[in-house]
Amino acid sequence: MADEEDGKGYRWETEYERTWEAIQEDESGLLQPSVLDFVHRAKRKQMLAKKNVRLGMMRHLYIVVDFSEAMAEPDLKPTRLICTLKMLELFVEEFFDQNPISNVGVISTCNKRAQKLCELAGNTGKVVEALKSCKTQVPSGEPSLQNSLELAAEVLRHLPVHTSREVLIIMGSLTTCDPGNIQTTIETMRKCNIRCSIVGLAAEVYVCCRLTKTTGGTYNVILDENHFKDILFQHAIPPPVTGNAESSLIRMGFPYHRTETEGKPSLCFCHLDSQNPSDGLSKGGYFCPQCNGKYCTLPVECKVCGLTLVSAPHLARSYHHLFALEPFDEVPPDTLPADTPVTCFACQVSITDKHVWMFTCHWVLPKGGDFSFTHVHTDHGFSLKEDCKLLAPVYKSAYCASPHLSMHSSEMSIIVSSARNSSVWTVTFSSTTHCTPAPAVQAGSSTR
């Protein structure tokens, strides 16, 4: 049979790729550095991807977790299921930190069925609590990919067009037991503009490839626990919006806050369904500017008038993905000055490892810096730009190669996570773009 991918002939007529020759041992005989290099190249490729695309600002994401027998395997410690739930707890917190006006729900699948563990909610605590409650559940049976997709589509298909509709599946099984033709369900997800992405814990499965390719999602199979976290946290970044998505003006309200000493005892709308009568009874809270409804936390959609209630920092954090850094420029280590003492710009500690220089507004860091997950919310060098111009000829600084450094600006922060590799990358910071939140926000129309 001819090769369907390249169409150049038969497979037995092609030469061996000799992929084993690309893996090399280090001085101690380990293969781990070579594997890390492959992961590093994948991150580099992602950073160089096209950036001038529209991003989804208001996201609705359903996380589908596999609870089948395959999740009891101990290749991820202590088991795949426990490791996945712990990773998802961290992911949910990161997701809401970067997408504060979005919503997340959780679906579990096992014994050929699917059920909701948590409805779509914008409260981090509610989603994390649903994940923690599943740690004692015993994995059993087989998953049903079709039932999970249809359960998520029942809610996502009715959402407004200016919001992104997403499904993230954590799949540990190599099989799926479905009641019907899953190809029909995949086509339905495509027509409803529901983007499906999958993180595989075992191996690549054809039906998963077909699902992600048809719906415009991503499919990755993890190497280890660290790679699992890296792949999972990539989904905290908003995905590109489809080309035919319409731009809409969304009315948003900025509620006023009353402290415990200013208000009078009253019940909030977010605890109306609570079984405990004392829940939600307090003097303080956030009050809707349109109907005066009271809520404990933000952001939230008012249950009385339907107005989306947010604060200015929530909108500011929703915009920071639109103004990304320029790609890293690789610098050969042998071009750097040797035996020159420098101190860390952030903590003033002497740097003894391989280091790099900063000139004017060109900040540089070791290749150990995990550039794929460097969280840059604004250009912290903006306020230092004039100082840099004056001090560049005489003052040079660098980042430490080991600790996690945090440098704060007037609004947000940058966190540089460093690892242990020795090659060097250079970062060029762009100028800061300030966003002034307004009650009417044009969703899905910005570019980065």
Coordinates of C-alpha atoms in Angstrom, one line a residue, residues 26-375:
D26 CA 25.6 11.9 28.4
E27 CA 28.8 11.5 30.3
S28 CA 27.0 9.4 33.0
G29 CA 25.3 7.2 30.4
L30 CA 21.8 8.7 30.8
L31 CA 19.3 9.4 28.0
Q32 CA 17.3 12.0 29.9
P33 CA 19.2 15.0 28.5
S34 CA 18.5 13.9 25.0
V35 CA 14.8 13.5 25.7
L36 CA 14.7 16.9 27.4
D37 CA 16.2 18.3 24.2
F38 CA 13.4 17.0 22.1
V39 CA 10.9 18.6 24.5
H40 CA 12.8 21.8 24.4
R41 CA 12.7 21.9 20.6
A42 CA 8.9 21.4 20.7
K43 CA 8.5 24.4 23.0
R44 CA 10.7 26.4 20.7
K45 CA 8.6 25.5 17.7
Q46 CA 5.5 26.6 19.6
M47 CA 7.0 29.9 20.5
L48 CA 7.8 30.6 16.8
A49 CA 4.2 29.9 15.7
K50 CA 2.3 32.6 14.0
K51 CA 1.1 35.2 16.5
N52 CA -1.2 37.7 14.7
V53 CA -4.4 35.7 15.3
R54 CA -7.5 36.5 17.1
L55 CA -7.8 34.9 20.5
G56 CA -10.8 33.8 22.5
M57 CA -11.2 36.1 25.5
M58 CA -14.2 34.5 27.2
R59 CA -13.7 30.8 27.3
H60 CA -16.0 27.9 28.3
L61 CA -14.0 24.7 28.9
Y62 CA -15.2 21.2 29.8
I63 CA -12.5 18.9 31.2
V64 CA -13.2 15.2 30.5
V65 CA -11.3 12.9 32.9
D66 CA -10.8 9.2 32.2
F67 CA -11.8 7.1 35.2
S68 CA -11.4 3.7 33.5
E69 CA -9.3 0.8 34.6
A70 CA -6.3 2.1 32.6
M71 CA -6.1 5.0 35.1
A72 CA -5.0 2.6 37.8
E73 CA -1.6 2.0 36.2
P74 CA 1.3 3.1 38.4
D75 CA 3.5 4.6 35.6
L76 CA 2.6 8.0 37.0
K77 CA 3.0 8.0 40.8
P78 CA 1.1 6.9 42.7
T79 CA -1.4 6.1 39.9
R80 CA -2.4 7.8 36.7
L81 CA -5.7 9.0 38.2
I82 CA -4.3 10.5 41.4
C83 CA -1.5 12.2 39.4
T84 CA -4.1 13.6 36.9
L85 CA -6.3 15.0 39.6
K86 CA -3.4 16.7 41.3
M87 CA -2.3 18.2 38.0
L88 CA -5.8 19.4 37.2
E89 CA -6.0 21.2 40.5
L90 CA -3.0 23.2 39.6
F91 CA -4.2 23.7 36.1
V92 CA -7.6 25.0 37.2
E93 CA -5.9 27.6 39.4
E94 CA -3.6 28.6 36.6
F95 CA -6.5 28.7 34.1
F96 CA -8.6 31.1 36.2
D97 CA -5.5 33.2 36.9
Q98 CA -4.9 33.8 33.2
N99 CA -8.6 33.7 32.1
P100 CA -10.6 35.2 35.0
I101 CA -13.8 35.8 33.0
S102 CA -14.0 32.2 31.8
N103 CA -15.8 29.1 33.0
V104 CA -14.7 25.5 33.6
G105 CA -16.7 22.3 34.1
V106 CA -15.6 18.7 34.8
I107 CA -16.9 15.4 33.3
S108 CA -15.9 11.9 34.2
T109 CA -16.2 8.8 32.1
C110 CA -16.0 5.2 33.1
N111 CA -18.1 2.0 32.8
K112 CA -19.0 3.1 29.2
R113 CA -20.8 6.1 30.7
A114 CA -20.2 9.8 31.3
Q115 CA -21.4 12.1 34.1
K116 CA -20.9 15.7 35.2
L117 CA -18.8 16.2 38.3
C118 CA -19.1 20.0 38.1
E119 CA -21.2 22.3 35.9
L120 CA -19.6 25.2 34.1
A121 CA -18.5 27.7 36.8
G122 CA -16.2 30.7 37.2
N123 CA -15.3 29.8 40.8
T124 CA -11.9 28.1 41.3
G125 CA -12.9 26.7 44.6
K126 CA -16.0 24.9 43.3
V127 CA -14.0 23.2 40.5
V128 CA -11.1 22.2 42.7
E129 CA -13.5 20.8 45.3
A130 CA -15.1 18.6 42.7
L131 CA -11.7 17.2 41.7
K132 CA -10.7 16.5 45.3
S133 CA -13.9 14.6 45.9
C134 CA -12.9 12.1 43.2
K135 CA -9.6 11.0 44.7
T136 CA -11.2 8.1 46.5
Q137 CA -13.1 6.8 43.4
V138 CA -11.8 3.5 42.1
P139 CA -11.1 3.4 38.4
S140 CA -13.3 0.8 36.6
G141 CA -14.6 -0.3 33.2
E142 CA -13.9 1.4 29.9
P143 CA -14.3 5.1 29.0
S144 CA -16.9 6.3 26.4
L145 CA -15.5 9.1 24.3
Q146 CA -18.8 9.6 22.4
N147 CA -20.9 9.9 25.5
S148 CA -18.5 12.4 27.0
L149 CA -18.5 14.6 23.9
E150 CA -22.3 14.6 23.6
L151 CA -22.7 15.5 27.3
A152 CA -20.4 18.5 26.9
A153 CA -22.0 19.5 23.6
E154 CA -25.4 19.7 25.2
V155 CA -24.2 22.8 27.1
L156 CA -21.6 24.2 24.8
R157 CA -23.7 24.3 21.6
H158 CA -26.1 26.8 23.2
L159 CA -23.4 29.3 24.3
P160 CA -23.1 32.7 22.5
V161 CA -20.9 32.9 19.4
H162 CA -18.5 35.3 21.0
T163 CA -17.3 32.8 23.5
S164 CA -14.9 29.9 22.8
R165 CA -16.3 26.4 23.2
E166 CA -13.6 23.9 24.3
V167 CA -13.3 20.3 25.5
L168 CA -10.0 19.1 27.1
I169 CA -9.8 15.3 27.4
I170 CA -7.3 13.5 29.7
M171 CA -7.2 10.0 28.2
G172 CA -5.4 7.0 29.7
S173 CA -7.2 4.2 27.9
L174 CA -6.3 3.0 24.4
T175 CA -10.0 2.1 23.7
T176 CA -13.4 3.7 23.9
C177 CA -16.7 1.9 24.1
D178 CA -19.4 3.9 22.4
P179 CA -23.1 3.3 21.8
G180 CA -23.1 4.6 18.2
N181 CA -21.0 5.9 15.4
I182 CA -18.5 8.3 16.9
Q183 CA -17.7 9.8 13.5
T184 CA -21.2 11.4 13.6
T185 CA -20.4 12.9 17.0
I186 CA -17.1 14.3 15.7
E187 CA -18.8 16.0 12.8
T188 CA -21.4 17.4 15.2
M189 CA -18.6 18.9 17.3
R190 CA -17.1 20.5 14.2
K191 CA -20.4 22.1 13.1
C192 CA -20.9 23.5 16.6
N193 CA -17.4 25.0 16.6
I194 CA -16.4 23.0 19.7
R195 CA -12.6 22.7 19.9
C196 CA -11.5 19.3 21.3
S197 CA -8.0 18.7 22.6
I198 CA -6.6 15.5 24.1
V199 CA -3.7 14.7 26.4
G200 CA -2.9 11.0 26.1
L201 CA -1.3 9.2 29.0
A202 CA -0.4 6.0 27.1
A203 CA -0.1 6.1 23.3
E204 CA -1.5 7.7 20.3
V205 CA -5.0 6.5 19.2
Y206 CA -6.4 7.0 15.7
V207 CA -9.9 8.2 16.8
C208 CA -8.3 10.8 19.0
C209 CA -6.2 12.1 16.1
R210 CA -9.3 12.3 14.0
L211 CA -11.2 14.2 16.6
T212 CA -8.6 16.8 17.3
K213 CA -7.8 17.3 13.6
T214 CA -11.4 17.7 12.6
T215 CA -12.2 20.2 15.4
G216 CA -9.0 22.2 15.3
G217 CA -7.6 21.0 18.6
T218 CA -4.3 19.5 19.7
Y219 CA -3.3 16.0 20.6
N220 CA -0.2 15.2 22.7
V221 CA 1.1 12.1 24.4
I222 CA 3.1 12.7 27.5
L223 CA 6.6 11.4 28.3
D224 CA 6.7 11.7 32.0
E225 CA 5.1 13.7 34.9
N226 CA 7.0 16.9 34.1
H227 CA 6.0 16.7 30.4
F228 CA 2.4 16.1 31.5
K229 CA 2.4 19.4 33.4
D230 CA 4.0 21.2 30.5
I231 CA 1.5 19.9 28.0
L232 CA -1.5 20.5 30.3
F233 CA -0.5 24.1 31.1
Q234 CA -0.4 25.0 27.4
H235 CA -4.2 24.8 27.4
A236 CA -4.3 27.8 29.9
I237 CA -3.4 30.0 26.9
P238 CA -6.5 31.1 24.9
P239 CA -6.8 29.3 21.5
P240 CA -7.2 31.1 18.2
V241 CA -10.7 32.1 17.3
T242 CA -12.3 30.6 14.2
G243 CA -12.2 32.9 11.1
N244 CA -15.9 33.2 10.8
A245 CA -16.5 34.2 14.4
E246 CA -18.4 37.5 14.9
S247 CA -17.3 40.3 17.1
S248 CA -19.8 41.3 19.8
L249 CA -20.1 44.1 22.3
I250 CA -20.6 42.6 25.8
R251 CA -22.1 44.6 28.6
M252 CA -20.2 44.3 31.8
G253 CA -20.8 45.8 35.2
F254 CA -18.2 46.9 37.8
P255 CA -19.9 46.3 41.1
Y256 CA -19.2 48.3 44.2
H257 CA -17.8 46.6 47.3
R258 CA -19.0 47.0 50.9
T259 CA -16.9 45.8 53.8
E260 CA -18.3 44.1 56.9
T261 CA -18.4 47.5 58.7
E262 CA -20.3 49.3 56.0
G263 CA -23.1 47.0 55.1
K264 CA -26.1 45.4 56.7
P265 CA -26.7 41.6 57.1
S266 CA -28.1 40.2 53.9
L267 CA -28.0 37.0 51.8
C268 CA -26.0 36.7 48.6
F269 CA -27.4 35.2 45.4
C270 CA -24.5 32.8 45.0
H271 CA -25.6 30.8 48.1
L272 CA -29.3 30.6 47.5
D273 CA -29.1 26.8 46.8
S274 CA -26.9 26.1 49.8
Q275 CA -28.2 23.5 52.3
N276 CA -26.7 25.5 55.2
P277 CA -28.9 28.5 56.0
S278 CA -25.9 30.4 57.4
D279 CA -24.0 30.3 54.1
G280 CA -24.0 33.6 52.3
L281 CA -25.3 35.7 55.3
S282 CA -22.9 38.6 55.8
K283 CA -22.6 42.3 55.8
G284 CA -20.1 42.7 53.1
G285 CA -20.0 41.7 49.4
Y286 CA -20.2 42.9 45.8
F287 CA -23.3 44.6 44.7
C288 CA -24.5 44.7 41.1
P289 CA -24.7 48.3 39.8
Q290 CA -27.9 47.5 37.8
C291 CA -30.1 45.5 40.2
N292 CA -28.2 45.8 43.5
G293 CA -27.9 42.0 43.8
K294 CA -25.3 40.8 46.2
Y295 CA -22.5 38.3 45.5
C296 CA -19.5 37.0 47.4
T297 CA -16.9 36.7 44.7
L298 CA -16.1 38.0 41.2
P299 CA -16.4 37.4 38.3
V300 CA -20.0 36.2 38.2
E301 CA -23.1 36.6 36.0
C302 CA -25.9 38.3 37.9
K303 CA -28.8 35.9 38.4
V304 CA -31.3 38.7 38.4
C305 CA -30.4 40.9 35.4
G306 CA -27.9 38.7 33.6
L307 CA -25.1 41.4 33.7
T308 CA -21.5 40.1 33.8
L309 CA -19.9 41.4 36.9
V310 CA -16.1 41.8 36.9
S311 CA -13.4 44.0 38.3
A312 CA -10.8 46.0 36.3
P313 CA -7.9 43.6 37.2
H314 CA -10.0 40.7 35.7
L315 CA -10.2 42.4 32.4
A316 CA -6.6 43.4 32.5
R317 CA -5.5 39.8 33.1
S318 CA -7.7 38.6 30.2
Y319 CA -5.8 40.9 27.8
H320 CA -2.2 40.0 28.6
H321 CA -2.1 37.1 26.1
L322 CA -2.6 39.5 23.3
F323 CA 0.7 41.3 23.7
A324 CA 3.2 38.5 23.7
L325 CA 7.0 38.8 23.7
E326 CA 9.0 38.5 20.5
P327 CA 10.6 35.1 19.9
F328 CA 13.8 34.2 21.7
D329 CA 17.1 34.6 19.8
E330 CA 19.5 31.8 20.3
V331 CA 23.0 32.9 21.2
P332 CA 26.0 30.5 21.0
P333 CA 27.6 30.1 24.4
D334 CA 31.2 30.6 23.0
T335 CA 30.3 34.2 22.0
L336 CA 29.7 35.3 25.6
P337 CA 32.5 36.9 27.6
A338 CA 34.1 34.4 30.0
D339 CA 35.3 34.9 33.6
T340 CA 33.5 38.2 34.1
P341 CA 31.8 38.6 37.5
V342 CA 28.1 39.7 37.4
T343 CA 25.3 39.8 39.8
C344 CA 21.7 38.9 39.4
F345 CA 19.5 41.9 38.5
A346 CA 16.7 40.7 40.8
C347 CA 18.4 39.4 43.9
Q348 CA 22.0 40.7 43.6
V349 CA 23.5 37.2 44.1
S350 CA 26.7 36.5 42.3
I351 CA 26.2 34.3 39.2
T352 CA 28.8 31.5 38.8
D353 CA 27.0 29.5 36.1
K354 CA 26.9 30.4 32.5
H355 CA 25.3 33.8 32.2
V356 CA 24.2 36.3 29.6
W357 CA 24.1 40.0 29.3
M358 CA 21.5 42.8 29.1
F359 CA 22.0 45.8 26.9
T360 CA 19.5 48.7 26.9
C361 CA 16.1 46.8 26.7
H362 CA 17.5 43.5 25.6
W363 CA 17.1 41.1 28.5
V364 CA 18.7 37.7 28.3
L365 CA 18.4 34.5 30.3
P366 CA 19.8 30.9 30.2
K367 CA 18.3 28.3 28.0
G368 CA 17.3 26.8 31.3
G369 CA 14.6 29.5 31.4
D370 CA 11.4 27.7 30.6
F371 CA 10.4 30.1 27.9
S372 CA 7.3 28.2 26.9
F373 CA 5.9 28.9 30.3
T374 CA 7.4 32.3 31.1
H375 CA 4.4 34.3 32.3

